[in-house]
Amino acid sequence: MADTAHSTTNSTTSGGTGQAEGNLVARFFRATEIDTRLLGMIGALLIIWVGFHIMTGGLFLTPRNLWFLSVQTASVAVMATGMVLVIVTRNIDLSVGSILGFTGMIMGVLQAQLLPQVLGFNHPATWAIALAGGLIVGGLIGAFQGAIIAFLNVPSFIVTLGGLLVWRGATWYVTSGQTVAPMDANFRLMGGGTDGSIGATWSWIVGILACLAIVAAIINGRRQRKRFHFPRRPIWAEYVLAALGCIIVLGVVSIANDYYWPINIARRYAEANGIPWPEGGLFISHGIAVPVLIAIAVGIVMTFIATRLRFGRYVFAIGGNPEAAELAGIKTRWVTVKIFALMGILCAIAAAISTARLNAATNAQGELDELYTIAAAVIGGTSLSGGVGTIAGAMLGALLMQSLQSGMVLLGIDTPFQRIVVGAVLVLAVWLDTVYRAKAK
């Protein structure tokens, strides 16, 4: 009896300890208001990174590979931010890859063939005019497709599936299938590379400014909650969030600065600038790549649009209940047109990044990007049933998808099997989303 009582006491104590630990974790997440689903994605991403690092013999988690991974993710991440709004309103856009290819070809033809005849070669305005032309074309294509969906009541699946075929064919007709190259020197900066990076000093400046912005956002959020009498997070939770944000930002900057210029490029730079070549070599940091900065800027702007502007509230209202939104006076059709126009502009920005990185506009540019963009949004927590989605989640989803592809390339896995894996991951993400929604209800 004594042994039984002792055993019961121990089990009760250990159960109470486990429950207390569970309550402590739950209280931490409640106090900090960290999105546990987003945290789960970060955990999955870290597992993928560590797994590939082990399988590739230490090649994955190197500054060089992580730098290239960030650059490769940029174009899909930009489009994924717009795909969130499209899917939130219970629509889909299958034409994003073809729009990317078409607008990329338009920008390529402008700066490689048309503008030099008018402005001359290497004119400083060439890149800006080419980029503006691509953005206008992308916006018009998106608005055109959105108008068909909104005012002719044709399902977005059919309209954008047609767009996938139409704009891919139009890309071929612009140059009769020829590749257009090279791009303007200033335009190429948007693609990354040695010149398309901001260097160590500016990277640290950007990192420090980002940390100050994080702290300012937390302080402003606390003031706004106090102003409107909303519950505020504990002070310690605010400090934890600020510290976590700054550690992540400065860690990213440190990794970007640890990737140095190739020796031959550094040697040519030293010779051109009269710098004596040191005995141990000249180490010049790449720093943060320009396309990564573009993607981050787009993410910030899209988050502001989705969470702070009336337009963003309309988008989520339509996704939650289209009939109620229309009865509430929201011009749902015009909102739909604006969403697809915005998606077209984002495709053009992604096209600029992709074309600049390749230093050429090709007919195959953007193929299967619609798959990666939709997968990034869904993996990032955007519900296909509408009404739910985050910009940050979609960008993280894009990073996860590109990590899978990058890891498989390092392992030497064939392209067909890579597509099998991506397709399986997309189906798994949708299934997990379904399970999550069911449990939430």
Short mmCIF file of C-alpha atoms in Angstrom, two decimals:
data_model
loop_
_atom_site.label_atom_id
_atom_site.label_comp_id
_atom_site.label_asym_id
_atom_site.label_seq_id
_atom_site.Cartn_x
_atom_site.Cartn_y
_atom_site.Cartn_z
CA MET A 1 0.00 0.00 0.00
CA ALA A 2 2.82 2.34 0.87
CA ASP A 3 4.52 1.58 -2.46
CA THR A 4 1.25 2.22 -4.27
CA ALA A 5 0.75 5.53 -2.50
CA HIS A 6 4.34 6.53 -3.21
CA SER A 7 3.90 5.64 -6.87
CA THR A 8 0.65 7.59 -7.06
CA THR A 9 2.30 10.60 -5.46
CA ASN A 10 5.19 10.50 -7.94
CA SER A 11 2.90 10.21 -10.95
CA THR A 12 0.76 13.05 -9.68
CA THR A 13 3.80 15.21 -9.10
CA SER A 14 5.31 14.46 -12.48
CA GLY A 15 1.93 15.03 -14.15
CA GLY A 16 1.60 18.34 -12.36
CA THR A 17 5.10 19.31 -13.44
CA GLY A 18 4.36 18.40 -17.06
CA GLN A 19 1.11 20.33 -16.93
CA ALA A 20 2.89 23.32 -15.43
CA GLU A 21 5.50 23.19 -18.18
CA GLY A 22 2.72 22.94 -20.75
CA ASN A 23 0.94 25.92 -19.20
CA LEU A 24 4.25 27.84 -19.17
CA VAL A 25 4.75 27.28 -22.91
CA ALA A 26 1.13 28.15 -23.63
CA ARG A 27 1.40 31.33 -21.54
CA PHE A 28 4.60 32.29 -23.40
CA PHE A 29 2.90 32.00 -26.80
CA ARG A 30 -0.20 33.83 -25.57
CA ALA A 31 1.90 36.65 -24.11
CA THR A 32 4.14 37.08 -27.16
CA GLU A 33 1.27 36.43 -29.63
CA ILE A 34 3.65 34.44 -31.86
CA ASP A 35 1.78 32.64 -34.64
CA THR A 36 2.32 28.98 -33.78
CA ARG A 37 1.57 27.90 -37.35
CA LEU A 38 4.25 30.26 -38.68
CA LEU A 39 6.59 28.97 -35.99
CA GLY A 40 5.85 25.42 -37.14
CA MET A 41 6.83 26.40 -40.70
CA ILE A 42 10.11 27.84 -39.43
CA GLY A 43 10.73 24.59 -37.56
CA ALA A 44 10.04 22.56 -40.72
CA LEU A 45 12.37 24.85 -42.70
CA LEU A 46 15.17 24.36 -40.16
CA ILE A 47 14.69 20.58 -40.28
CA ILE A 48 14.92 20.66 -44.10
CA TRP A 49 18.06 22.80 -43.94
CA VAL A 50 19.81 20.59 -41.38
CA GLY A 51 18.75 17.43 -43.26
CA PHE A 52 20.12 18.69 -46.58
CA HIS A 53 23.28 19.95 -44.85
CA ILE A 54 23.97 16.46 -43.53
CA MET A 55 23.07 14.70 -46.80
CA THR A 56 25.22 17.05 -48.93
CA GLY A 57 28.24 16.69 -46.70
CA GLY A 58 28.10 20.22 -45.33
CA LEU A 59 27.39 22.08 -48.57
CA PHE A 60 23.89 23.41 -47.86
CA LEU A 61 24.31 25.65 -44.81
CA THR A 62 27.20 27.64 -46.23
CA PRO A 63 27.15 31.43 -46.78
CA ARG A 64 27.53 30.88 -50.54
CA ASN A 65 24.57 28.51 -50.88
CA LEU A 66 22.33 30.49 -48.53
CA TRP A 67 23.14 33.68 -50.45
CA PHE A 68 22.20 32.06 -53.76
CA LEU A 69 19.12 30.53 -52.11
CA SER A 70 17.89 33.99 -51.09
CA VAL A 71 18.41 35.35 -54.63
CA GLN A 72 16.64 32.39 -56.23
CA THR A 73 13.69 32.78 -53.85
CA ALA A 74 13.17 36.49 -54.57
CA SER A 75 11.08 36.31 -57.78
CA VAL A 76 8.68 33.61 -56.52
CA ALA A 77 8.40 35.37 -53.13
CA VAL A 78 7.34 38.59 -54.88
CA MET A 79 4.57 36.81 -56.81
CA ALA A 80 3.49 34.80 -53.75
CA THR A 81 2.61 38.03 -51.92
CA GLY A 82 0.03 38.80 -54.61
CA MET A 83 -1.18 35.21 -54.85
CA VAL A 84 -2.22 35.45 -51.19
CA LEU A 85 -4.78 38.15 -52.03
CA VAL A 86 -5.97 36.22 -55.09
CA ILE A 87 -6.54 32.99 -53.15
CA VAL A 88 -8.02 34.82 -50.15
CA THR A 89 -10.85 36.00 -52.42
CA ARG A 90 -11.46 32.37 -53.49
CA ASN A 91 -9.83 32.85 -56.89
CA ILE A 92 -6.69 31.40 -58.47
CA ASP A 93 -4.16 32.69 -60.99
CA LEU A 94 -2.53 30.03 -63.16
CA SER A 95 -1.05 32.56 -65.58
CA VAL A 96 1.60 34.18 -63.36
CA GLY A 97 4.49 32.25 -64.92
CA SER A 98 3.41 33.14 -68.45
CA ILE A 99 2.88 36.81 -67.51
CA LEU A 100 6.38 36.79 -66.03
CA GLY A 101 7.76 35.41 -69.29
CA PHE A 102 5.84 37.86 -71.47
CA THR A 103 6.66 40.99 -69.44
CA GLY A 104 10.26 39.84 -69.16
CA MET A 105 10.45 39.55 -72.95
CA ILE A 106 8.87 43.02 -73.34
CA MET A 107 11.49 44.53 -71.00
CA GLY A 108 14.24 42.64 -72.80
CA VAL A 109 13.18 43.86 -76.25
CA LEU A 110 12.82 47.43 -75.01
CA GLN A 111 16.32 47.71 -73.58
CA ALA A 112 18.18 45.48 -76.05
CA GLN A 113 16.55 46.45 -79.36
CA LEU A 114 14.14 49.40 -79.30
CA LEU A 115 15.45 51.97 -76.81
CA PRO A 116 19.10 51.90 -78.03
CA GLN A 117 17.84 53.08 -81.45
CA VAL A 118 16.14 56.08 -79.82
CA LEU A 119 18.34 56.91 -76.82
CA GLY A 120 21.60 55.27 -77.82
CA PHE A 121 23.48 52.52 -76.01
CA ASN A 122 24.05 52.63 -72.23
CA HIS A 123 21.68 55.55 -71.72
CA PRO A 124 21.00 55.99 -67.97
CA ALA A 125 17.22 56.08 -68.51
CA THR A 126 17.06 52.80 -70.46
CA TRP A 127 16.57 50.52 -67.47
CA ALA A 128 13.89 52.74 -65.91
CA ILE A 129 11.85 53.01 -69.13
CA ALA A 130 12.12 49.25 -69.71
CA LEU A 131 11.03 48.51 -66.16
CA ALA A 132 8.13 50.97 -66.36
CA GLY A 133 7.04 49.39 -69.66
CA GLY A 134 7.02 45.95 -68.09
CA LEU A 135 5.05 47.14 -65.05
CA ILE A 136 2.43 48.82 -67.25
CA VAL A 137 2.03 45.75 -69.47
CA GLY A 138 1.79 43.46 -66.43
CA GLY A 139 -0.82 45.68 -64.79
CA LEU A 140 -2.92 45.87 -67.98
CA ILE A 141 -2.81 42.09 -68.47
CA GLY A 142 -3.87 41.51 -64.86
CA ALA A 143 -6.66 44.09 -65.07
CA PHE A 144 -7.90 42.56 -68.34
CA GLN A 145 -8.10 39.09 -66.83
CA GLY A 146 -9.67 40.48 -63.65
CA ALA A 147 -12.35 42.29 -65.67
CA ILE A 148 -13.30 39.07 -67.47
CA ILE A 149 -13.55 37.27 -64.12
CA ALA A 150 -15.48 40.05 -62.38
CA PHE A 151 -17.82 41.37 -65.06
CA LEU A 152 -18.29 38.38 -67.37
CA ASN A 153 -18.48 35.90 -64.47
CA VAL A 154 -16.01 33.49 -66.06
CA PRO A 155 -14.28 31.39 -63.34
CA SER A 156 -10.76 32.55 -62.55
CA PHE A 157 -9.46 29.03 -63.11
CA ILE A 158 -10.57 29.10 -66.76
CA VAL A 159 -9.54 32.70 -67.44
CA THR A 160 -6.04 32.29 -66.03
CA LEU A 161 -5.61 28.84 -67.57
CA GLY A 162 -6.33 30.50 -70.89
CA GLY A 163 -3.91 33.27 -69.91
CA LEU A 164 -1.24 30.67 -69.21
CA LEU A 165 -1.48 29.51 -72.83
CA VAL A 166 -2.09 32.90 -74.45
CA TRP A 167 0.77 34.82 -72.82
CA ARG A 168 3.21 31.95 -73.25
CA GLY A 169 2.41 31.93 -76.96
CA ALA A 170 2.62 35.73 -77.11
CA THR A 171 6.09 35.55 -75.56
CA TRP A 172 7.23 33.46 -78.50
CA TYR A 173 5.68 35.81 -81.06
CA VAL A 174 7.42 38.92 -79.70
CA THR A 175 10.79 37.72 -81.02
CA SER A 176 9.79 34.62 -83.03
CA GLY A 177 11.32 32.42 -80.38
CA GLN A 178 14.69 34.19 -80.18
CA THR A 179 16.47 34.86 -76.90
CA VAL A 180 17.10 38.57 -76.25
CA ALA A 181 20.40 39.58 -74.63
CA PRO A 182 22.29 41.29 -73.11
CA MET A 183 20.44 43.50 -70.66
CA ASP A 184 21.32 47.06 -69.67
CA ALA A 185 24.11 47.26 -67.07
CA ASN A 186 21.94 49.19 -64.58
CA PHE A 187 19.03 46.81 -65.14
CA ARG A 188 21.27 43.81 -64.33
CA LEU A 189 21.77 45.13 -60.79
CA MET A 190 18.24 43.89 -59.95
CA GLY A 191 19.39 40.32 -60.56
CA GLY A 192 22.06 40.13 -57.88
CA GLY A 193 25.58 38.95 -58.57
CA THR A 194 28.81 40.72 -57.67
CA ASP A 195 27.60 44.14 -58.77
CA GLY A 196 24.00 43.55 -57.71
CA SER A 197 24.80 43.51 -54.00
CA ILE A 198 25.22 46.35 -51.55
CA GLY A 199 28.42 45.25 -49.79
CA ALA A 200 29.23 44.74 -46.12
CA THR A 201 28.98 48.34 -44.89
CA TRP A 202 25.60 49.09 -46.42
CA SER A 203 24.32 45.68 -45.35
CA TRP A 204 25.11 46.46 -41.71
CA ILE A 205 23.47 49.88 -42.11
CA VAL A 206 20.34 48.24 -43.54
CA GLY A 207 20.40 45.68 -40.70
CA ILE A 208 20.65 48.36 -38.01
CA LEU A 209 17.86 50.40 -39.62
CA ALA A 210 15.72 47.24 -39.76
CA CYS A 211 16.33 46.64 -36.03
CA LEU A 212 15.34 50.23 -35.24
CA ALA A 213 12.21 49.77 -37.37
CA ILE A 214 11.30 46.60 -35.46
CA VAL A 215 11.67 48.36 -32.11
CA ALA A 216 9.70 51.38 -33.36
CA ALA A 217 6.92 49.13 -34.69
CA ILE A 218 6.63 47.36 -31.32
CA ILE A 219 6.54 50.66 -29.41
CA ASN A 220 3.98 52.13 -31.81
CA GLY A 221 1.84 49.00 -31.59
CA ARG A 222 1.84 49.20 -27.81
CA ARG A 223 0.83 52.88 -27.91
CA GLN A 224 -1.99 52.15 -30.33
CA ARG A 225 -3.31 49.36 -28.10
CA LYS A 226 -3.23 51.68 -25.10
CA ARG A 227 -4.97 54.41 -27.10
CA PHE A 228 -7.85 52.17 -28.11
CA HIS A 229 -7.94 50.29 -24.76
CA PHE A 230 -6.91 46.96 -26.29
CA PRO A 231 -5.06 44.38 -24.14
CA ARG A 232 -1.31 44.88 -24.24
CA ARG A 233 1.47 42.32 -24.18
CA PRO A 234 3.62 42.10 -21.02
CA ILE A 235 6.74 44.24 -21.15
CA TRP A 236 8.98 41.16 -21.08
CA ALA A 237 7.17 39.80 -24.16
CA GLU A 238 7.87 43.04 -26.03
CA TYR A 239 11.57 42.76 -25.15
CA VAL A 240 11.63 39.11 -26.31
CA LEU A 241 10.03 39.98 -29.66
CA ALA A 242 12.40 42.90 -30.22
CA ALA A 243 15.43 40.77 -29.35
CA LEU A 244 14.32 37.87 -31.58
CA GLY A 245 13.66 40.20 -34.51
CA CYS A 246 17.04 41.93 -34.19
CA ILE A 247 18.93 38.64 -33.78
CA ILE A 248 17.35 37.24 -36.96
CA VAL A 249 18.05 40.41 -38.96
CA LEU A 250 21.67 40.74 -37.84
CA GLY A 251 22.21 37.00 -38.35
CA VAL A 252 21.02 37.29 -41.96
CA VAL A 253 23.32 40.27 -42.54
CA SER A 254 26.26 38.38 -41.04
CA ILE A 255 25.69 35.39 -43.34
CA ALA A 256 25.38 37.65 -46.41
CA ASN A 257 28.65 39.38 -45.49
CA ASP A 258 30.45 36.05 -45.06
CA TYR A 259 30.07 35.31 -48.78
CA TYR A 260 33.02 36.92 -50.59
CA TRP A 261 33.69 37.80 -54.21
CA PRO A 262 35.36 35.08 -56.30
CA ILE A 263 39.15 35.43 -56.38
CA ASN A 264 39.36 36.29 -60.09
CA ILE A 265 36.76 39.06 -59.83
CA ALA A 266 38.42 40.43 -56.68
CA ARG A 267 41.81 40.39 -58.45
CA ARG A 268 40.46 42.30 -61.46
CA TYR A 269 38.83 44.80 -59.09
CA ALA A 270 42.13 45.29 -57.28
CA GLU A 271 44.03 45.80 -60.55
CA ALA A 272 41.44 48.26 -61.89
CA ASN A 273 41.57 50.33 -58.70
CA GLY A 274 45.32 50.13 -58.04
CA ILE A 275 44.90 48.08 -54.86
CA PRO A 276 47.93 45.92 -53.99
CA TRP A 277 47.04 42.24 -53.76
CA PRO A 278 47.47 41.07 -50.14
CA GLU A 279 49.41 37.91 -49.41
CA GLY A 280 46.35 36.08 -48.10
CA GLY A 281 44.03 37.40 -50.82
CA LEU A 282 41.51 40.23 -50.97
CA PHE A 283 38.19 39.48 -49.27
CA ILE A 284 35.29 41.64 -50.44
CA SER A 285 31.85 40.79 -49.10
CA HIS A 286 28.84 40.54 -51.36
CA GLY A 287 26.46 41.68 -48.66
CA ILE A 288 22.70 41.59 -49.18
CA ALA A 289 21.65 41.08 -52.80
CA VAL A 290 19.51 43.74 -54.48
CA PRO A 291 16.74 41.26 -55.50
CA VAL A 292 16.43 40.21 -51.85
CA LEU A 293 15.98 43.85 -50.84
CA ILE A 294 13.33 44.23 -53.58
CA ALA A 295 11.47 41.15 -52.30
CA ILE A 296 11.59 42.39 -48.70
CA ALA A 297 10.34 45.83 -49.76
CA VAL A 298 7.49 44.25 -51.73
CA GLY A 299 6.63 42.09 -48.71
CA ILE A 300 6.47 45.12 -46.42
CA VAL A 301 4.31 47.10 -48.86
CA MET A 302 1.96 44.15 -49.45
CA THR A 303 1.65 43.53 -45.72
CA PHE A 304 0.73 47.19 -45.25
CA ILE A 305 -1.85 46.93 -48.06
CA ALA A 306 -3.35 43.73 -46.64
CA THR A 307 -3.50 44.78 -43.00
CA ARG A 308 -3.66 48.58 -42.90
CA LEU A 309 -5.59 49.78 -45.93
CA ARG A 310 -9.30 49.64 -46.60
CA PHE A 311 -8.58 47.71 -49.79
CA GLY A 312 -6.98 44.92 -47.74
CA ARG A 313 -9.97 44.73 -45.42
CA TYR A 314 -12.25 44.50 -48.44
CA VAL A 315 -10.17 41.61 -49.83
CA PHE A 316 -10.50 39.57 -46.64
CA ALA A 317 -14.17 40.48 -46.28
CA ILE A 318 -14.87 39.18 -49.79
CA GLY A 319 -12.95 35.99 -49.03
CA GLY A 320 -14.83 35.44 -45.80
CA ASN A 321 -18.30 35.91 -47.30
CA PRO A 322 -18.67 37.35 -50.83
CA GLU A 323 -22.44 37.81 -50.58
CA ALA A 324 -22.26 39.63 -47.25
CA ALA A 325 -19.44 41.82 -48.56
CA GLU A 326 -21.52 42.87 -51.55
CA LEU A 327 -24.56 43.56 -49.37
CA ALA A 328 -22.31 45.68 -47.13
CA GLY A 329 -21.63 48.00 -50.07
CA ILE A 330 -18.19 46.72 -51.12
CA LYS A 331 -17.70 46.96 -54.88
CA THR A 332 -16.55 43.37 -55.11
CA ARG A 333 -16.09 43.38 -58.88
CA TRP A 334 -13.76 46.35 -58.91
CA VAL A 335 -11.82 44.91 -55.98
CA THR A 336 -11.33 41.74 -58.02
CA VAL A 337 -10.05 43.75 -60.99
CA LYS A 338 -7.61 45.61 -58.73
CA ILE A 339 -6.35 42.37 -57.18
CA PHE A 340 -5.52 40.84 -60.55
CA ALA A 341 -3.99 44.11 -61.79
CA LEU A 342 -1.78 44.12 -58.69
CA MET A 343 -0.89 40.49 -59.38
CA GLY A 344 0.16 41.45 -62.91
CA ILE A 345 2.41 44.25 -61.61
CA LEU A 346 4.04 41.85 -59.15
CA CYS A 347 4.65 39.40 -62.01
CA ALA A 348 6.44 42.20 -63.87
CA ILE A 349 8.63 42.93 -60.84
CA ALA A 350 9.46 39.22 -60.61
CA ALA A 351 10.18 39.25 -64.36
CA ALA A 352 12.64 42.12 -63.90
CA ILE A 353 14.48 40.17 -61.19
CA SER A 354 14.52 36.97 -63.26
CA THR A 355 15.56 38.67 -66.52
CA ALA A 356 18.29 40.68 -64.80
CA ARG A 357 19.65 37.55 -63.10
CA LEU A 358 19.77 35.61 -66.38
CA ASN A 359 21.00 38.69 -68.31
CA ALA A 360 18.59 37.55 -71.02
CA ALA A 361 14.89 37.20 -71.83
CA THR A 362 14.00 33.68 -72.94
CA ASN A 363 10.84 31.88 -74.05
CA ALA A 364 11.11 29.34 -71.23
CA GLN A 365 11.31 32.03 -68.54
CA GLY A 366 8.76 31.55 -65.77
CA GLU A 367 7.69 28.03 -66.73
CA LEU A 368 6.15 26.20 -63.74
CA ASP A 369 6.47 29.35 -61.62
CA GLU A 370 2.69 29.28 -61.19
CA LEU A 371 3.09 25.95 -59.38
CA TYR A 372 5.77 27.29 -57.06
CA THR A 373 3.85 30.51 -56.40
CA ILE A 374 0.59 28.77 -55.53
CA ALA A 375 2.46 26.19 -53.45
CA ALA A 376 4.30 28.95 -51.56
CA ALA A 377 1.03 30.72 -50.70
CA VAL A 378 -0.73 27.51 -49.61
CA ILE A 379 2.23 26.20 -47.61
CA GLY A 380 2.41 29.64 -46.01
CA GLY A 381 -1.07 29.21 -44.56
CA THR A 382 -3.34 30.73 -47.22
CA SER A 383 -6.57 28.74 -47.24
CA LEU A 384 -7.96 27.67 -50.61
CA SER A 385 -11.43 28.10 -49.14
CA GLY A 386 -10.70 31.84 -48.87
CA GLY A 387 -10.62 34.46 -46.14
CA VAL A 388 -7.32 33.46 -44.50
CA GLY A 389 -3.70 34.15 -45.44
CA THR A 390 -0.58 36.12 -44.53
CA ILE A 391 2.09 37.76 -46.67
CA ALA A 392 4.91 36.70 -44.35
CA GLY A 393 3.70 33.10 -44.45
CA ALA A 394 3.68 33.08 -48.26
CA MET A 395 7.23 34.45 -48.45
CA LEU A 396 8.37 31.84 -45.95
CA GLY A 397 6.59 29.23 -48.06
CA ALA A 398 8.53 30.44 -51.11
CA LEU A 399 11.79 30.04 -49.18
CA LEU A 400 10.76 26.53 -48.14
CA MET A 401 9.93 25.52 -51.73
CA GLN A 402 13.19 26.93 -53.05
CA SER A 403 15.11 25.20 -50.24
CA LEU A 404 13.70 21.86 -51.35
CA GLN A 405 14.69 22.52 -54.94
CA SER A 406 18.17 23.81 -54.02
CA GLY A 407 18.84 20.83 -51.76
CA MET A 408 17.77 18.35 -54.42
CA VAL A 409 20.03 20.05 -56.99
CA LEU A 410 22.99 19.74 -54.61
CA LEU A 411 22.17 16.05 -54.16
CA GLY A 412 22.14 15.60 -57.94
CA ILE A 413 18.48 14.53 -58.08
CA ASP A 414 16.97 14.56 -61.58
CA THR A 415 14.52 17.32 -62.55
CA PRO A 416 11.54 14.94 -63.05
CA PHE A 417 11.88 13.64 -59.51
CA GLN A 418 12.20 17.22 -58.21
CA ARG A 419 8.80 17.96 -59.74
CA ILE A 420 7.37 14.84 -58.13
CA VAL A 421 8.56 16.06 -54.73
CA VAL A 422 7.19 19.58 -55.26
CA GLY A 423 3.80 18.19 -56.33
CA ALA A 424 3.68 15.87 -53.33
CA VAL A 425 4.56 18.72 -50.97
CA LEU A 426 1.76 20.85 -52.45
CA VAL A 427 -0.82 18.09 -51.93
CA LEU A 428 0.47 17.50 -48.39
CA ALA A 429 0.22 21.23 -47.62
CA VAL A 430 -3.40 21.38 -48.78
CA TRP A 431 -4.26 18.29 -46.74
CA LEU A 432 -2.63 19.75 -43.61
CA ASP A 433 -4.53 23.00 -44.20
CA THR A 434 -7.79 21.04 -44.39
CA VAL A 435 -7.00 19.21 -41.14
CA TYR A 436 -6.00 22.47 -39.42
CA ARG A 437 -9.24 24.22 -40.46
CA ALA A 438 -11.32 21.27 -39.32
CA LYS A 439 -9.68 21.27 -35.88
CA ALA A 440 -10.03 25.05 -35.63
CA LYS A 441 -13.80 24.72 -36.11
#
